[in-house]
Short mmCIF file of C-alpha atoms in Angstrom, two decimals:
data_model
loop_
_atom_site.label_atom_id
_atom_site.label_comp_id
_atom_site.label_asym_id
_atom_site.label_seq_id
_atom_site.Cartn_x
_atom_site.Cartn_y
_atom_site.Cartn_z
CA ASP A 22 -31.01 29.74 -59.20
CA THR A 23 -27.62 29.20 -57.57
CA ALA A 24 -27.57 30.21 -53.90
CA VAL A 25 -23.98 31.52 -53.75
CA SER A 26 -22.26 32.26 -57.03
CA GLN A 27 -18.72 33.38 -57.79
CA THR A 28 -17.04 34.63 -60.90
CA PRO A 29 -14.75 33.72 -62.44
CA LYS A 30 -14.37 30.02 -61.74
CA TYR A 31 -10.80 30.01 -62.98
CA LEU A 32 -8.34 32.88 -63.02
CA VAL A 33 -4.83 32.62 -64.42
CA THR A 34 -2.69 35.71 -64.21
CA GLN A 35 0.87 36.89 -63.91
CA MET A 36 2.69 38.15 -60.85
CA GLY A 37 2.19 41.81 -60.17
CA ASN A 38 -1.25 42.04 -61.76
CA ASP A 39 -4.42 43.19 -59.98
CA LYS A 40 -7.53 41.03 -60.14
CA SER A 41 -11.02 40.84 -58.65
CA ILE A 42 -13.32 37.98 -57.75
CA LYS A 43 -17.03 38.61 -57.43
CA CYS A 44 -19.53 36.91 -55.17
CA GLU A 45 -23.29 37.12 -54.94
CA GLN A 46 -25.79 35.33 -52.73
CA ASN A 47 -29.55 35.22 -53.20
CA LEU A 48 -30.38 33.64 -49.85
CA GLY A 49 -31.15 36.89 -48.06
CA HIS A 50 -28.31 36.24 -45.60
CA ASP A 51 -26.78 39.10 -43.67
CA THR A 52 -23.23 37.76 -43.37
CA MET A 53 -20.72 36.91 -46.07
CA TYR A 54 -17.21 35.53 -45.95
CA TRP A 55 -14.08 34.93 -47.98
CA TYR A 56 -12.00 31.81 -47.37
CA LYS A 57 -8.71 30.68 -48.88
CA GLN A 58 -8.09 26.98 -49.42
CA ASP A 59 -4.52 26.00 -50.09
CA SER A 60 -3.16 23.00 -51.96
CA LYS A 61 -3.41 20.86 -48.81
CA LYS A 62 -7.13 21.70 -48.63
CA PHE A 63 -6.73 23.70 -45.42
CA LEU A 64 -9.50 26.26 -45.19
CA LYS A 65 -8.63 29.64 -43.73
CA ILE A 66 -11.05 32.48 -43.14
CA MET A 67 -9.92 35.80 -44.56
CA PHE A 68 -12.80 38.23 -44.08
CA SER A 69 -16.29 38.35 -42.72
CA TYR A 70 -18.87 41.03 -43.45
CA ASN A 71 -22.11 41.47 -41.54
CA ASN A 72 -24.64 43.85 -43.08
CA LYS A 73 -21.94 45.41 -45.26
CA GLU A 74 -19.64 46.00 -42.29
CA LEU A 75 -16.27 44.33 -41.89
CA ILE A 76 -16.34 42.06 -38.84
CA ILE A 77 -13.28 39.89 -39.26
CA ASN A 78 -10.05 40.65 -41.00
CA GLU A 79 -7.65 37.85 -40.28
CA THR A 80 -3.92 38.23 -40.86
CA VAL A 81 -4.26 38.83 -44.54
CA PRO A 82 -1.87 41.09 -46.48
CA ASN A 83 -3.36 44.48 -47.19
CA ARG A 84 -3.04 43.68 -50.89
CA PHE A 85 -6.38 41.94 -50.35
CA SER A 86 -9.31 44.32 -50.09
CA PRO A 87 -12.91 43.15 -49.74
CA LYS A 88 -15.75 45.34 -50.88
CA SER A 89 -19.40 44.89 -50.04
CA PRO A 90 -21.64 47.19 -52.09
CA ASP A 91 -24.74 45.62 -50.52
CA LYS A 92 -25.74 42.67 -48.35
CA ALA A 93 -25.95 40.31 -51.31
CA HIS A 94 -22.48 41.00 -52.71
CA LEU A 95 -18.96 40.65 -51.41
CA ASN A 96 -16.14 41.13 -53.87
CA LEU A 97 -12.45 40.48 -53.33
CA HIS A 98 -9.83 42.64 -54.97
CA ILE A 99 -6.20 41.56 -54.93
CA ASN A 100 -3.36 43.93 -55.80
CA SER A 101 0.15 43.02 -56.89
CA LEU A 102 -0.49 39.31 -57.08
CA GLU A 103 2.23 36.96 -55.81
CA LEU A 104 2.93 33.29 -56.47
CA GLY A 105 1.79 32.44 -52.93
CA ASP A 106 -1.65 33.81 -53.66
CA SER A 107 -2.35 30.78 -55.84
CA ALA A 108 -5.19 28.91 -54.15
CA VAL A 109 -8.91 28.33 -54.34
CA TYR A 110 -10.95 31.18 -52.91
CA PHE A 111 -14.40 30.47 -51.57
CA CYS A 112 -17.15 32.90 -50.85
CA ALA A 113 -19.79 31.85 -48.28
CA SER A 114 -22.82 33.31 -46.60
CA SER A 115 -24.83 32.63 -43.47
CA GLN A 116 -27.55 34.15 -41.35
CA ALA A 117 -26.05 35.45 -38.13
CA SER A 118 -29.22 34.83 -36.12
CA GLY A 119 -29.70 31.28 -37.38
CA ARG A 120 -27.96 27.97 -36.76
CA GLY A 121 -24.83 29.36 -38.31
CA GLU A 122 -24.55 26.92 -41.18
CA GLN A 123 -22.66 28.36 -44.10
CA TYR A 124 -23.47 28.17 -47.76
CA PHE A 125 -20.43 28.07 -49.99
CA GLY A 126 -19.89 29.18 -53.53
CA PRO A 127 -18.23 26.86 -56.06
CA GLY A 128 -14.83 28.49 -55.60
CA THR A 129 -12.44 30.46 -57.78
CA ARG A 130 -9.18 28.73 -58.62
CA LEU A 131 -6.53 31.43 -58.84
CA THR A 132 -3.21 30.55 -60.45
CA VAL A 133 -0.44 33.13 -60.40
CA THR A 134 2.43 32.49 -62.80
CA GLY B 7 -7.69 30.36 -29.96
CA GLU B 8 -10.18 27.56 -30.26
CA ASP B 9 -9.15 24.48 -32.16
CA VAL B 10 -10.81 21.71 -34.15
CA GLU B 11 -8.75 18.63 -34.97
CA GLN B 12 -9.32 15.83 -37.45
CA SER B 13 -7.19 13.10 -38.92
CA LEU B 14 -6.27 13.89 -42.50
CA PHE B 15 -7.04 10.61 -44.27
CA LEU B 16 -9.39 7.63 -44.04
CA SER B 17 -9.51 4.74 -46.46
CA VAL B 18 -12.39 2.24 -46.48
CA ARG B 19 -13.74 -0.48 -48.71
CA GLU B 20 -17.02 0.03 -50.51
CA GLY B 21 -19.91 -1.31 -48.44
CA ASP B 22 -18.09 -0.89 -45.12
CA SER B 23 -18.91 1.77 -42.54
CA SER B 24 -16.75 4.87 -42.30
CA VAL B 25 -16.19 6.73 -39.06
CA ILE B 26 -14.65 10.18 -39.22
CA ASN B 27 -13.61 11.66 -35.91
CA CYS B 28 -13.18 15.22 -34.71
CA THR B 29 -12.13 16.79 -31.42
CA TYR B 30 -12.62 20.39 -30.39
CA THR B 31 -11.52 22.53 -27.50
CA ASP B 32 -14.31 25.08 -27.03
CA SER B 33 -16.53 23.95 -24.17
CA SER B 34 -19.16 26.55 -25.07
CA SER B 35 -19.82 25.12 -28.54
CA THR B 36 -23.49 25.38 -29.46
CA TYR B 37 -23.66 23.85 -32.91
CA LEU B 38 -21.34 21.35 -34.53
CA TYR B 39 -21.35 20.60 -38.23
CA TRP B 40 -20.13 18.22 -40.84
CA TYR B 41 -19.47 19.61 -44.30
CA LYS B 42 -18.64 17.61 -47.41
CA GLN B 43 -16.42 18.88 -50.21
CA GLU B 44 -16.40 16.98 -53.46
CA PRO B 45 -13.56 17.51 -55.94
CA GLY B 46 -13.73 20.89 -57.65
CA ALA B 47 -16.68 22.07 -55.58
CA GLY B 48 -17.40 24.18 -52.54
CA LEU B 49 -18.25 22.85 -49.10
CA GLN B 50 -21.78 21.64 -48.61
CA LEU B 51 -23.46 21.21 -45.25
CA LEU B 52 -24.05 17.52 -44.65
CA THR B 53 -25.53 17.58 -41.18
CA TYR B 54 -25.35 19.41 -37.88
CA ILE B 55 -26.02 18.66 -34.23
CA PHE B 56 -27.01 20.93 -31.40
CA SER B 57 -24.80 20.70 -28.34
CA ASN B 58 -27.56 19.36 -26.07
CA MET B 59 -27.96 16.29 -28.26
CA ASP B 60 -25.93 13.09 -28.08
CA MET B 61 -26.86 11.59 -31.40
CA LYS B 62 -28.50 12.47 -34.67
CA GLN B 63 -29.35 10.04 -37.44
CA ASP B 64 -30.17 10.91 -41.01
CA GLN B 65 -30.44 7.97 -43.39
CA ARG B 66 -26.92 6.55 -43.75
CA LEU B 67 -25.39 9.24 -41.55
CA THR B 68 -25.06 9.04 -37.77
CA VAL B 69 -23.55 11.87 -35.77
CA LEU B 70 -22.37 11.17 -32.24
CA LEU B 71 -21.45 13.93 -29.82
CA ASN B 72 -19.57 13.33 -26.57
CA LYS B 73 -19.63 16.73 -24.97
CA LYS B 74 -17.60 15.64 -21.96
CA ASP B 75 -14.69 14.53 -24.14
CA LYS B 76 -15.39 17.21 -26.77
CA HIS B 77 -15.51 14.54 -29.43
CA LEU B 78 -17.70 14.48 -32.53
CA SER B 79 -17.93 11.64 -35.02
CA LEU B 80 -19.64 11.04 -38.34
CA ARG B 81 -20.52 7.50 -39.28
CA ILE B 82 -21.44 6.70 -42.86
CA ALA B 83 -23.10 3.32 -43.25
CA ASP B 84 -22.66 1.27 -46.43
CA THR B 85 -20.04 3.66 -47.79
CA GLN B 86 -20.19 4.16 -51.54
CA THR B 87 -17.62 5.45 -54.02
CA GLY B 88 -19.72 8.60 -54.30
CA ASP B 89 -18.95 9.29 -50.64
CA SER B 90 -15.30 9.90 -51.53
CA ALA B 91 -14.71 13.52 -50.57
CA ILE B 92 -13.16 15.70 -47.91
CA TYR B 93 -15.22 15.99 -44.73
CA PHE B 94 -14.83 19.07 -42.57
CA CYS B 95 -15.84 19.26 -38.94
CA ALA B 96 -16.81 22.73 -37.69
CA GLU B 97 -18.18 24.28 -34.53
CA ILE B 98 -19.78 27.50 -33.43
CA SER B 99 -19.70 28.73 -29.86
CA GLY B 100 -22.21 30.89 -28.04
CA GLY B 101 -22.11 34.52 -29.02
CA SER B 102 -20.36 33.90 -32.30
CA TYR B 103 -21.76 33.09 -35.69
CA ILE B 104 -18.39 32.40 -37.29
CA PRO B 105 -17.48 28.69 -37.32
CA THR B 106 -14.09 27.20 -36.62
CA PHE B 107 -13.25 24.56 -39.20
CA GLY B 108 -11.05 21.52 -38.85
CA ARG B 109 -8.50 20.74 -41.53
CA GLY B 110 -10.69 18.17 -43.25
CA THR B 111 -10.52 14.38 -43.55
CA SER B 112 -10.07 12.93 -47.02
CA LEU B 113 -12.27 9.85 -47.29
CA ILE B 114 -11.13 7.42 -49.97
CA VAL B 115 -13.52 4.62 -50.85
CA HIS B 116 -12.07 1.76 -52.87
CA PRO B 117 -13.87 -1.17 -54.45
#
């Protein structure tokens, strides 16, 4: 009964392709996030959704489009993949009214060749 | 914007104490956190401290908060090889539920 799950765990694809990463949380949280972690382990927030509404959209290329069909799911679709998109992508969730601690998924390692 | 700073690396010998330091700029921080990331895994909350506290102890972990200097530290007593990981400092300020993360400190524990 994993709290925050992501699929796939590994994704290898060629430049120019379109791919999606799925995320689900069973914690009943109202807020979900996507983070990108680069090869130096720096963690950068990309998007935040609260109750299915986009709250934060950091300076991310519009090739990245999050979709939240319901509070428990936040998927990330990436169009026209580029070499620089290679990274580990983490989904996370939290309860906005709580202490703010975040629960992270196991990550999706995306490699663009 | 607000900033959270950490040194990138710390190397200690097994059995010694480790102290990981963090500084932040937001004076309205309410909660401060330490997350641990093991290789190939996501971040996991290790501990947190509320801004009106100076210290929090949890088994081998001691968190110290100096609000005046905006300095947070994590001390791990009797460091073990299993403590080798990246430790992220993070803070949340009043009115926001989105944390600001530091860049992480890689803790290397050698025999």
